[in-house]
């Protein structure tokens, strides 16, 4: 895994397995079941990088042979916050790495006409100020939904937030940076642009529809 320096707050997580899986996910012929599996696996690989600087504390360990000092993750309680619907597809992958993380939910959809985010649900665990949040949403297009999700978390008192998406567009990265310069954005790919309907191109289409077989 290596990260590529990118504009503003963007961290591109580069790895051959991510590139391979993402190309299959992008393919319009990839069926729903496989698409879901790929999103989950890519999210897991990305989380490995996005959590590479987690604080550790030392701990005593008894191996079958002797005592030693080992390490365990310490510090802020980890909290995953998928943006409904498509972000749900990333949760299980990240939980495979950090099974004790809590999961909040933010309900948000992009109005087809105005393209502005409409929020309809917000639920996160208590003691918000003590938590490290990872917002999950496969697509960062105009950035409206992502920026609004982060704003909701901040209104609730969150101070440490990272945003994980699979495909980002330059406009979305810029909007996140303008609105939340303190929030690192991790992405597996930075695509070329948005089309006239503000879909990411080349992109992977409508992530929620592809994940849940709707449309
Ligand atoms: C998609 C995606 C993001 C948003 C990105 O959700 O999962 O939340 O669009 O677009 P933006 O950056 O321009 O705001 P969508 O609104 O399609 O809702 P859904 O997941 O319920 O289908
Ligand atoms: N939402 C999606 O699911 N895909 C896009 O390309 C843009 C927004």
Short mmCIF file of N, CA, C and O in Angstrom, two decimals, residues 61-117:
data_model
loop_
_atom_site.label_atom_id
_atom_site.label_comp_id
_atom_site.label_asym_id
_atom_site.label_seq_id
_atom_site.Cartn_x
_atom_site.Cartn_y
_atom_site.Cartn_z
N UNK A 61 1.75 -9.42 27.56
CA UNK A 61 1.22 -10.60 26.89
C UNK A 61 1.98 -11.83 27.39
O UNK A 61 3.20 -11.79 27.51
N UNK A 62 1.24 -12.90 27.69
CA UNK A 62 1.87 -14.18 28.03
C UNK A 62 1.81 -15.06 26.79
O UNK A 62 0.74 -15.56 26.43
N UNK A 63 2.92 -15.23 26.10
CA UNK A 63 2.91 -16.20 25.00
C UNK A 63 3.04 -17.59 25.62
O UNK A 63 3.29 -17.72 26.83
N UNK A 64 2.88 -18.65 24.86
CA UNK A 64 3.08 -20.00 25.45
C UNK A 64 4.50 -20.18 26.01
O UNK A 64 4.75 -21.09 26.80
N UNK A 65 5.44 -19.29 25.62
CA UNK A 65 6.84 -19.48 26.02
C UNK A 65 7.33 -18.50 27.07
O UNK A 65 8.14 -18.84 27.93
N UNK A 66 6.85 -17.26 27.03
CA UNK A 66 7.33 -16.28 28.01
C UNK A 66 6.46 -15.04 28.00
O UNK A 66 5.54 -14.91 27.19
N UNK A 67 6.80 -14.12 28.91
CA UNK A 67 6.07 -12.84 28.96
C UNK A 67 6.72 -11.86 28.01
O UNK A 67 7.93 -11.90 27.78
N UNK A 68 5.92 -10.97 27.47
CA UNK A 68 6.49 -9.91 26.62
C UNK A 68 5.59 -8.69 26.69
O UNK A 68 4.48 -8.74 27.21
N UNK A 69 6.12 -7.58 26.18
CA UNK A 69 5.29 -6.38 26.04
C UNK A 69 4.77 -6.33 24.61
O UNK A 69 5.54 -6.37 23.66
N UNK A 70 3.46 -6.28 24.47
CA UNK A 70 2.85 -6.14 23.15
C UNK A 70 2.15 -4.80 23.05
O UNK A 70 2.40 -3.90 23.85
N UNK A 71 1.28 -4.69 22.07
CA UNK A 71 0.59 -3.41 21.82
C UNK A 71 -0.90 -3.64 21.61
O UNK A 71 -1.31 -4.68 21.11
N UNK A 72 -1.65 -2.65 21.97
CA UNK A 72 -3.06 -2.65 21.59
C UNK A 72 -3.48 -1.22 21.23
O UNK A 72 -2.87 -0.26 21.73
N UNK A 73 -4.50 -1.14 20.40
CA UNK A 73 -5.00 0.17 19.98
C UNK A 73 -5.60 0.87 21.19
O UNK A 73 -6.34 0.27 21.97
N UNK A 74 -5.22 2.13 21.35
CA UNK A 74 -5.72 2.88 22.51
C UNK A 74 -6.42 4.13 22.01
O UNK A 74 -6.66 4.32 20.82
N UNK A 75 -6.70 5.02 22.91
CA UNK A 75 -7.18 6.34 22.51
C UNK A 75 -8.65 6.36 22.20
O UNK A 75 -9.44 5.65 22.81
N UNK A 76 -9.00 7.18 21.23
CA UNK A 76 -10.40 7.48 20.96
C UNK A 76 -11.16 6.26 20.48
O UNK A 76 -10.63 5.42 19.74
N UNK A 77 -12.41 6.19 20.89
CA UNK A 77 -13.25 5.07 20.49
C UNK A 77 -13.60 5.21 19.01
O UNK A 77 -14.05 6.27 18.57
N UNK A 78 -13.43 4.13 18.27
CA UNK A 78 -13.63 4.19 16.82
C UNK A 78 -15.11 4.06 16.48
O UNK A 78 -15.81 3.19 17.02
N UNK A 79 -15.56 4.91 15.60
CA UNK A 79 -16.98 4.92 15.23
C UNK A 79 -17.12 5.06 13.73
O UNK A 79 -16.59 6.01 13.14
N UNK A 80 -17.82 4.11 13.11
CA UNK A 80 -18.06 4.16 11.67
C UNK A 80 -19.42 4.79 11.44
O UNK A 80 -20.38 4.48 12.15
N UNK A 81 -19.49 5.66 10.45
CA UNK A 81 -20.77 6.31 10.15
C UNK A 81 -21.05 6.22 8.65
O UNK A 81 -20.58 7.06 7.86
N UNK A 82 -21.76 5.16 8.21
CA UNK A 82 -22.12 5.09 6.81
C UNK A 82 -23.18 6.14 6.47
O UNK A 82 -24.08 6.40 7.27
N UNK A 83 -23.04 6.72 5.28
CA UNK A 83 -24.09 7.60 4.76
C UNK A 83 -25.03 6.72 3.95
O UNK A 83 -24.61 6.07 2.98
N UNK A 84 -26.29 6.65 4.38
CA UNK A 84 -27.28 5.79 3.71
C UNK A 84 -27.57 6.35 2.31
O UNK A 84 -27.60 7.56 2.15
N UNK A 85 -27.78 5.44 1.37
CA UNK A 85 -27.75 4.00 1.53
C UNK A 85 -26.38 3.39 1.25
O UNK A 85 -25.99 2.41 1.84
N UNK A 86 -25.70 3.97 0.25
CA UNK A 86 -24.55 3.26 -0.32
C UNK A 86 -23.43 3.01 0.69
O UNK A 86 -22.71 2.02 0.60
N UNK A 87 -23.30 3.90 1.67
CA UNK A 87 -22.25 3.73 2.67
C UNK A 87 -22.38 2.45 3.46
O UNK A 87 -21.39 1.93 3.99
N UNK A 88 -23.61 1.92 3.53
CA UNK A 88 -23.82 0.66 4.27
C UNK A 88 -22.94 -0.45 3.73
O UNK A 88 -22.48 -1.31 4.48
N UNK A 89 -22.70 -0.42 2.42
CA UNK A 89 -21.91 -1.47 1.80
C UNK A 89 -20.46 -1.49 2.24
O UNK A 89 -19.76 -2.48 1.99
N UNK A 90 -20.00 -0.44 2.87
CA UNK A 90 -18.60 -0.38 3.30
C UNK A 90 -18.42 -0.85 4.75
O UNK A 90 -17.31 -1.14 5.19
N UNK A 91 -19.52 -0.91 5.50
CA UNK A 91 -19.41 -1.11 6.95
C UNK A 91 -18.77 -2.45 7.31
O UNK A 91 -17.82 -2.51 8.11
N UNK A 92 -19.29 -3.54 6.73
CA UNK A 92 -18.81 -4.86 7.15
C UNK A 92 -17.32 -5.03 6.85
O UNK A 92 -16.60 -5.67 7.61
N UNK A 93 -16.87 -4.46 5.77
CA UNK A 93 -15.45 -4.56 5.43
C UNK A 93 -14.57 -3.90 6.49
O UNK A 93 -13.56 -4.46 6.92
N UNK A 94 -14.98 -2.71 6.92
CA UNK A 94 -14.17 -2.00 7.93
C UNK A 94 -14.29 -2.72 9.28
O UNK A 94 -13.31 -2.85 10.03
N UNK A 95 -15.49 -3.24 9.57
CA UNK A 95 -15.67 -3.95 10.85
C UNK A 95 -14.82 -5.22 10.93
O UNK A 95 -14.51 -5.68 12.03
N UNK A 96 -14.45 -5.76 9.78
CA UNK A 96 -13.58 -6.95 9.83
C UNK A 96 -12.23 -6.59 10.44
O UNK A 96 -11.56 -7.41 11.05
N UNK A 97 -11.81 -5.33 10.27
CA UNK A 97 -10.53 -4.89 10.85
C UNK A 97 -10.70 -4.42 12.28
O UNK A 97 -9.81 -4.60 13.11
N UNK A 98 -11.82 -3.75 12.56
CA UNK A 98 -12.03 -3.19 13.90
C UNK A 98 -13.42 -3.62 14.39
O UNK A 98 -14.35 -2.82 14.42
N UNK A 99 -13.54 -4.89 14.78
CA UNK A 99 -14.87 -5.43 15.09
C UNK A 99 -15.55 -4.76 16.27
O UNK A 99 -16.77 -4.83 16.40
N UNK A 100 -14.78 -4.10 17.13
CA UNK A 100 -15.43 -3.48 18.29
C UNK A 100 -15.85 -2.04 18.02
O UNK A 100 -16.38 -1.37 18.92
N UNK A 101 -15.64 -1.55 16.82
CA UNK A 101 -16.07 -0.18 16.50
C UNK A 101 -17.58 -0.08 16.59
O UNK A 101 -18.30 -1.05 16.33
N UNK A 102 -18.07 1.07 17.01
CA UNK A 102 -19.51 1.34 17.02
C UNK A 102 -19.92 1.85 15.64
O UNK A 102 -19.08 2.33 14.87
N UNK A 103 -21.20 1.76 15.36
CA UNK A 103 -21.69 2.21 14.05
C UNK A 103 -22.86 3.17 14.23
O UNK A 103 -23.87 2.82 14.85
N UNK A 104 -22.70 4.39 13.72
CA UNK A 104 -23.80 5.34 13.65
C UNK A 104 -24.36 5.33 12.23
O UNK A 104 -23.84 4.62 11.36
N UNK A 105 -25.39 6.10 11.98
CA UNK A 105 -25.96 6.17 10.63
C UNK A 105 -26.39 7.60 10.32
O UNK A 105 -26.96 8.28 11.18
N UNK A 106 -26.12 8.01 9.09
CA UNK A 106 -26.65 9.29 8.62
C UNK A 106 -27.43 9.01 7.34
O UNK A 106 -26.90 8.42 6.39
N UNK A 107 -28.70 9.41 7.35
CA UNK A 107 -29.55 9.22 6.17
C UNK A 107 -29.53 10.49 5.34
O UNK A 107 -29.83 11.57 5.83
N UNK A 108 -29.16 10.33 4.08
CA UNK A 108 -29.02 11.50 3.22
C UNK A 108 -29.17 11.06 1.77
O UNK A 108 -28.66 10.01 1.39
N UNK A 109 -29.93 11.80 0.99
CA UNK A 109 -29.96 11.50 -0.44
C UNK A 109 -29.83 12.80 -1.23
O UNK A 109 -30.15 13.88 -0.71
N UNK A 110 -29.39 12.65 -2.44
CA UNK A 110 -29.18 13.82 -3.29
C UNK A 110 -30.43 14.06 -4.11
O UNK A 110 -30.84 13.19 -4.88
N UNK A 111 -31.04 15.22 -3.94
CA UNK A 111 -32.24 15.54 -4.70
C UNK A 111 -31.91 15.53 -6.20
O UNK A 111 -30.94 16.17 -6.62
N UNK A 112 -32.71 14.80 -6.97
CA UNK A 112 -32.38 14.63 -8.39
C UNK A 112 -32.40 15.96 -9.15
O UNK A 112 -31.65 16.13 -10.11
N UNK A 113 -33.24 16.90 -8.74
CA UNK A 113 -33.35 18.16 -9.47
C UNK A 113 -32.33 19.20 -9.00
O UNK A 113 -31.59 19.76 -9.79
N UNK A 114 -32.30 19.41 -7.68
CA UNK A 114 -31.41 20.47 -7.18
C UNK A 114 -29.99 19.96 -6.97
O UNK A 114 -29.06 20.76 -6.87
N UNK A 115 -29.83 18.62 -6.86
CA UNK A 115 -28.56 17.97 -6.55
C UNK A 115 -28.08 18.29 -5.12
O UNK A 115 -26.99 17.89 -4.72
N UNK A 116 -28.91 18.96 -4.36
CA UNK A 116 -28.54 19.28 -2.98
C UNK A 116 -28.91 18.10 -2.07
O UNK A 116 -29.90 17.41 -2.30
N UNK A 117 -28.12 17.87 -1.01
CA UNK A 117 -28.42 16.75 -0.12
C UNK A 117 -29.66 17.02 0.74
O UNK A 117 -29.88 18.16 1.16
#
